Amino acid sequence: MVLRRKLIAGNWKMNGLYADGMALAQELVGRITAAGPVGFDLLVCPPATLLYPVGQVLAGHPIALGGQDCHAAEKGAHTGDLSAPMLTDLGARYVIVGHSERRYDHGETDGDIAAKVAAAHAAGLVAVVCVGETLAQRESGAALTVVADQIAGSIPAGSTSHNLVVAYEPVWAIGTGRTAQVADVAEMHAHIRTVLAAKVPDPEKVQILYGGSVKPANAASLMAIADVDGALVGGASLVAGDFWAIAESCR
Ligand code: PGA
C-alpha cells in the first residue's frame, strides 16, 4: 500500500484585503510553529494581490503558497492575467487550475485547462486540477462519466504524482453547506484513481483532494475515506481556527 501524505489546501478565492490576509497567514504560521512536525501538508492560495505579502509571511515555514489560476502563455498581451512563471517567481509551488468557478464563470474548457496545466508544469509548479459534476449531472446518473471526461481532457501528457494533484469538487457542494455522501465520495475518488492510470505513470501516488463545504464538523469523516488524500477548502479556509481544525482532523 502506498502512503500518501494528506494535503490541506485553502482557496481564499476573491477574499481578503491586505490586513486580513496578513492576519490569516500570521495566525496559520503561529499554529504550525506551535504544533511542531505534523503529518499533513498545508497550502494556501490567496488572491493575486496578496501572493507576495503572504509569501513573505510564510517564507521559512512549512506552509506552501499557491496561485488560483494561471494563463497558458508564458507572457504577452493578456490584460489582467498571470503567467505560471510569475507565480513561481513569487515563491508559489502550486496553482489551482480548472476550478468550477473558472470553468463556469469564465467558460474554461478541458482543453484550456490542459494548456494551463502544461504551462504550470513548464514553470515547475504543481497543478491542482479541479473536476466535479453539477447537480443535474449527478441526478441524471452521469457523475462518473462527466468526471472521467474532465480528467481525460484536462490532464496533459507529462503529468505525474510530482506535478499533479486532483481535487474532486462536486459543483453543487461548493459554498452551499451541502457535502457529498461518504459512499459517493469513496466511489468517485476510487474511480478517479482508476481513470488516472491512463494519464500518469504512478496513479497510486497522486493526491486526490475532496472539496465542497469541508468544515471542522465534517472533515474527519471525509478525510478517513480510503482514496481521499486531503481537502480543498474555500469558506472555512478564511478562518484560521477552522482551517487548522480541518488539517488536524488528518492527524
Ligand atoms: P467551499 O469551497 O469550501 O467554500 O465549499 C471549496 C472550493 O471551491 O474550493
CSV table of C-alpha atoms and ligand atoms in Angstrom, one decimal:
chain,number,residue,atom,x,y,z
A,1,MET,CA,0.0,0.0,0.0
A,2,VAL,CA,1.3,3.4,-0.9
A,3,LEU,CA,1.2,6.0,1.8
A,4,ARG,CA,0.1,9.4,0.6
A,5,ARG,CA,0.5,12.4,2.8
A,6,LYS,CA,-2.6,14.4,3.3
A,7,LEU,CA,-2.7,17.9,1.7
A,8,ILE,CA,-5.0,20.6,3.2
A,9,ALA,CA,-5.3,23.4,0.7
A,10,GLY,CA,-7.0,26.7,1.4
A,11,ASN,CA,-8.6,28.5,-1.6
A,12,TRP,CA,-9.2,32.1,-0.4
A,13,LYS,CA,-10.9,33.0,-3.7
A,14,MET,CA,-11.6,36.7,-4.1
A,15,ASN,CA,-11.5,37.4,-0.3
A,16,GLY,CA,-9.2,39.4,1.9
A,17,LEU,CA,-7.8,42.9,1.9
A,18,TYR,CA,-4.1,43.3,2.9
A,19,ALA,CA,-4.7,43.4,6.7
A,20,ASP,CA,-7.0,40.3,6.5
A,21,GLY,CA,-4.5,38.3,4.5
A,22,MET,CA,-1.6,39.2,6.8
A,23,ALA,CA,-3.6,38.3,9.9
A,24,LEU,CA,-4.7,35.0,8.5
A,25,ALA,CA,-1.2,34.0,7.3
A,26,GLN,CA,0.4,35.0,10.6
A,27,GLU,CA,-2.1,33.0,12.6
A,28,LEU,CA,-1.5,29.9,10.5
A,29,VAL,CA,2.2,30.3,10.9
A,30,GLY,CA,1.7,30.6,14.6
A,31,ARG,CA,-0.4,27.4,14.7
A,32,ILE,CA,2.1,25.3,12.7
A,33,THR,CA,5.1,26.7,14.7
A,34,ALA,CA,3.4,25.8,18.0
A,35,ALA,CA,2.4,22.3,16.6
A,36,GLY,CA,5.9,21.3,15.5
A,37,PRO,CA,6.2,18.5,12.9
A,38,VAL,CA,2.8,17.4,11.6
A,39,GLY,CA,1.7,14.5,9.4
A,40,PHE,CA,0.0,16.7,6.8
A,41,ASP,CA,1.0,19.4,4.3
A,42,LEU,CA,-0.6,22.8,4.2
A,43,LEU,CA,-1.1,25.1,1.2
A,44,VAL,CA,-2.7,28.5,1.0
A,45,CYS,CA,-3.9,30.1,-2.3
A,46,PRO,CA,-4.5,33.8,-1.7
A,47,PRO,CA,-5.9,36.2,-4.3
A,48,ALA,CA,-3.2,37.5,-6.7
A,49,THR,CA,-2.9,40.8,-4.8
A,50,LEU,CA,-1.8,39.0,-1.6
A,51,LEU,CA,0.6,36.4,-3.1
A,52,TYR,CA,3.7,38.5,-2.4
A,53,PRO,CA,3.0,39.6,1.1
A,54,VAL,CA,1.5,36.3,2.2
A,55,GLY,CA,4.5,34.6,0.7
A,56,GLN,CA,6.8,36.8,2.8
A,57,VAL,CA,4.9,35.7,6.0
A,58,LEU,CA,5.1,32.0,5.0
A,59,ALA,CA,8.7,32.0,4.0
A,60,GLY,CA,10.8,29.6,6.1
A,61,HIS,CA,7.6,27.9,7.5
A,62,PRO,CA,6.1,24.6,6.2
A,63,ILE,CA,3.1,26.2,4.6
A,64,ALA,CA,3.2,26.3,0.8
A,65,LEU,CA,1.9,29.1,-1.4
A,66,GLY,CA,-0.2,28.7,-4.5
A,67,GLY,CA,-2.0,30.7,-7.1
A,68,GLN,CA,-5.7,30.3,-8.0
A,69,ASP,CA,-5.2,30.2,-11.8
A,70,CYS,CA,-2.6,30.9,-14.4
A,71,HIS,CA,-2.6,31.7,-18.1
A,72,ALA,CA,-1.4,29.1,-20.7
A,73,ALA,CA,1.1,31.5,-22.2
A,74,GLU,CA,4.4,32.4,-20.5
A,75,LYS,CA,4.0,36.1,-21.2
A,76,GLY,CA,2.4,38.5,-23.5
A,77,ALA,CA,-0.6,40.7,-24.3
A,78,HIS,CA,-3.2,39.2,-21.8
A,79,THR,CA,-4.5,42.0,-19.7
A,80,GLY,CA,-5.4,41.0,-16.2
A,81,ASP,CA,-3.9,37.6,-16.4
A,82,LEU,CA,-1.0,36.0,-14.5
A,83,SER,CA,1.5,33.5,-16.0
A,84,ALA,CA,2.8,30.4,-14.3
A,85,PRO,CA,6.4,31.8,-14.2
A,86,MET,CA,5.1,34.9,-12.4
A,87,LEU,CA,3.7,32.6,-9.7
A,88,THR,CA,7.0,30.7,-9.4
A,89,ASP,CA,8.8,34.0,-9.2
A,90,LEU,CA,6.9,34.9,-6.1
A,91,GLY,CA,7.7,31.6,-4.4
A,92,ALA,CA,4.5,29.7,-5.3
A,93,ARG,CA,4.8,25.9,-5.6
A,94,TYR,CA,1.2,25.2,-6.6
A,95,VAL,CA,-1.5,26.6,-8.7
A,96,ILE,CA,-5.2,25.7,-8.8
A,97,VAL,CA,-6.4,25.1,-12.3
A,98,GLY,CA,-9.9,24.4,-13.7
A,99,HIS,CA,-11.8,25.4,-10.6
A,100,SER,CA,-15.6,25.2,-11.4
A,101,GLU,CA,-15.8,29.0,-10.8
A,102,ARG,CA,-13.3,29.3,-13.7
A,103,ARG,CA,-15.0,26.6,-15.8
A,104,TYR,CA,-18.4,28.1,-15.4
A,105,ASP,CA,-17.8,31.9,-14.8
A,106,HIS,CA,-15.0,32.2,-17.4
A,107,GLY,CA,-16.1,29.5,-19.8
A,108,GLU,CA,-12.9,27.5,-19.5
A,109,THR,CA,-12.9,24.2,-21.4
A,110,ASP,CA,-11.0,21.0,-20.6
A,111,GLY,CA,-8.6,22.0,-23.5
A,112,ASP,CA,-8.0,25.4,-21.9
A,113,ILE,CA,-7.3,23.8,-18.6
A,114,ALA,CA,-4.9,21.2,-20.1
A,115,ALA,CA,-2.9,24.1,-21.7
A,116,LYS,CA,-2.7,25.9,-18.3
A,117,VAL,CA,-1.6,22.7,-16.5
A,118,ALA,CA,1.1,22.2,-19.1
A,119,ALA,CA,2.2,25.9,-18.6
A,120,ALA,CA,2.2,25.3,-14.8
A,121,HIS,CA,4.4,22.2,-15.2
A,122,ALA,CA,6.8,24.0,-17.5
A,123,ALA,CA,7.2,26.7,-14.8
A,124,GLY,CA,7.9,24.0,-12.2
A,125,LEU,CA,4.5,24.3,-10.4
A,126,VAL,CA,2.3,21.5,-9.1
A,127,ALA,CA,-1.1,21.9,-10.7
A,128,VAL,CA,-4.2,21.2,-8.5
A,129,VAL,CA,-6.7,20.3,-11.2
A,130,CYS,CA,-10.3,20.5,-10.2
A,131,VAL,CA,-13.0,18.3,-11.5
A,132,GLY,CA,-16.6,17.7,-10.5
A,133,GLU,CA,-20.2,17.3,-11.7
A,134,THR,CA,-23.2,19.6,-11.4
A,135,LEU,CA,-26.3,18.6,-9.5
A,136,ALA,CA,-28.2,17.9,-12.7
A,137,GLN,CA,-25.4,15.6,-13.9
A,138,ARG,CA,-25.3,13.8,-10.6
A,139,GLU,CA,-29.1,13.4,-10.6
A,140,SER,CA,-29.1,12.0,-14.1
A,141,GLY,CA,-26.5,9.4,-13.1
A,142,ALA,CA,-23.7,11.0,-15.3
A,143,ALA,CA,-21.3,12.0,-12.5
A,144,LEU,CA,-18.7,9.2,-13.0
A,145,THR,CA,-18.7,9.8,-16.8
A,146,VAL,CA,-18.5,13.6,-16.5
A,147,VAL,CA,-15.5,13.4,-14.2
A,148,ALA,CA,-13.8,10.8,-16.3
A,149,ASP,CA,-14.2,13.0,-19.3
A,150,GLN,CA,-12.8,16.0,-17.4
A,151,ILE,CA,-9.8,14.0,-16.3
A,152,ALA,CA,-9.2,12.8,-19.8
A,153,GLY,CA,-9.4,16.3,-21.3
A,154,SER,CA,-7.8,18.4,-18.6
A,155,ILE,CA,-4.6,16.5,-17.7
A,156,PRO,CA,-1.8,16.8,-20.3
A,157,ALA,CA,1.0,14.4,-21.1
A,158,GLY,CA,3.9,14.7,-18.8
A,159,SER,CA,1.8,14.7,-15.6
A,160,THR,CA,3.0,12.6,-12.7
A,161,SER,CA,2.3,12.5,-8.9
A,162,HIS,CA,5.2,15.0,-8.6
A,163,ASN,CA,3.4,17.8,-10.6
A,164,LEU,CA,-0.3,16.9,-10.3
A,165,VAL,CA,-2.9,16.9,-7.5
A,166,VAL,CA,-6.5,16.3,-8.4
A,167,ALA,CA,-9.4,17.9,-6.5
A,168,TYR,CA,-12.8,16.4,-6.7
A,169,GLU,CA,-15.3,19.2,-6.1
A,170,PRO,CA,-19.0,18.4,-6.8
A,171,VAL,CA,-20.2,21.8,-8.1
A,172,TRP,CA,-23.4,21.6,-6.0
A,173,ALA,CA,-21.4,21.2,-2.8
A,174,ILE,CA,-19.2,24.3,-3.2
A,175,GLY,CA,-20.2,27.1,-0.9
A,176,THR,CA,-23.6,25.6,-0.3
A,177,GLY,CA,-23.2,23.8,3.0
A,178,ARG,CA,-24.1,20.6,1.3
A,179,THR,CA,-21.4,17.9,1.3
A,180,ALA,CA,-21.4,14.7,-0.7
A,181,GLN,CA,-22.2,11.4,1.0
A,182,VAL,CA,-19.3,9.4,2.2
A,183,ALA,CA,-20.2,6.5,-0.1
A,184,ASP,CA,-20.4,8.8,-3.2
A,185,VAL,CA,-17.0,10.4,-2.3
A,186,ALA,CA,-15.4,7.0,-1.9
A,187,GLU,CA,-16.8,5.8,-5.2
A,188,MET,CA,-15.7,8.9,-7.1
A,189,HIS,CA,-12.2,9.0,-5.6
A,190,ALA,CA,-11.6,5.3,-6.4
A,191,HIS,CA,-12.9,6.0,-9.9
A,192,ILE,CA,-10.7,9.0,-10.4
A,193,ARG,CA,-7.6,6.9,-9.4
A,194,THR,CA,-8.6,4.2,-11.9
A,195,VAL,CA,-9.1,6.8,-14.7
A,196,LEU,CA,-5.8,8.5,-13.8
A,197,ALA,CA,-4.0,5.3,-14.8
A,198,ALA,CA,-4.4,6.3,-18.5
A,199,LYS,CA,-2.8,9.7,-17.7
A,200,VAL,CA,0.0,9.3,-15.3
A,201,PRO,CA,2.6,6.6,-14.7
A,202,ASP,CA,2.1,6.5,-10.9
A,203,PRO,CA,-1.7,6.9,-10.2
A,204,GLU,CA,-1.4,5.3,-6.8
A,205,LYS,CA,0.8,8.2,-5.7
A,206,VAL,CA,-1.4,11.1,-6.9
A,207,GLN,CA,-3.0,13.0,-4.1
A,208,ILE,CA,-6.8,13.3,-4.7
A,209,LEU,CA,-8.4,16.0,-2.6
A,210,TYR,CA,-12.1,16.4,-1.8
A,211,GLY,CA,-13.6,19.9,-1.9
A,212,GLY,CA,-17.1,21.3,-1.3
A,213,SER,CA,-18.2,22.7,2.1
A,214,VAL,CA,-15.5,21.0,4.1
A,215,LYS,CA,-15.8,22.2,7.7
A,216,PRO,CA,-14.3,21.2,11.0
A,217,ALA,CA,-17.5,19.2,11.7
A,218,ASN,CA,-17.4,17.0,8.6
A,219,ALA,CA,-13.6,16.9,7.9
A,220,ALA,CA,-12.8,13.8,10.0
A,221,SER,CA,-15.3,11.6,8.3
A,222,LEU,CA,-14.3,12.8,4.8
A,223,MET,CA,-10.6,12.6,5.5
A,224,ALA,CA,-11.0,9.0,6.7
A,225,ILE,CA,-12.2,7.8,3.2
A,226,ALA,CA,-9.6,5.5,1.6
A,227,ASP,CA,-8.8,7.5,-1.5
A,228,VAL,CA,-9.2,11.0,0.0
A,229,ASP,CA,-5.8,12.5,0.4
A,230,GLY,CA,-6.8,15.9,1.7
A,231,ALA,CA,-9.1,18.8,1.2
A,232,LEU,CA,-9.5,21.8,-0.9
A,233,VAL,CA,-11.2,24.3,1.4
A,234,GLY,CA,-12.9,27.5,0.4
A,235,GLY,CA,-15.0,29.3,3.0
A,236,ALA,CA,-13.6,27.6,6.1
A,237,SER,CA,-10.0,28.4,5.0
A,238,LEU,CA,-10.7,32.1,5.7
A,239,VAL,CA,-10.9,31.4,9.5
A,240,ALA,CA,-7.5,30.2,10.7
A,241,GLY,CA,-9.0,28.2,13.6
A,242,ASP,CA,-11.4,26.3,11.2
A,243,PHE,CA,-8.7,25.7,8.6
A,244,TRP,CA,-6.4,24.4,11.3
A,245,ALA,CA,-9.1,22.2,12.8
A,246,ILE,CA,-9.7,20.6,9.4
A,247,ALA,CA,-6.0,19.9,9.0
A,248,GLU,CA,-5.8,18.4,12.5
A,249,SER,CA,-8.6,16.0,11.6
A,250,CYS,CA,-6.0,14.2,9.5
A,251,ARG,CA,-3.6,13.5,12.4
B,1,PGA,P1,-16.2,25.8,-0.1
B,1,PGA,O1,-15.3,25.9,-1.5
B,1,PGA,O2,-15.3,25.1,0.9
B,1,PGA,O3,-16.5,27.2,0.3
B,1,PGA,O4,-17.4,25.0,-0.5
B,1,PGA,C1,-14.5,24.9,-1.9
B,1,PGA,C2,-13.8,25.3,-3.2
B,1,PGA,O5,-14.5,25.9,-4.1
B,1,PGA,O6,-12.6,25.0,-3.4
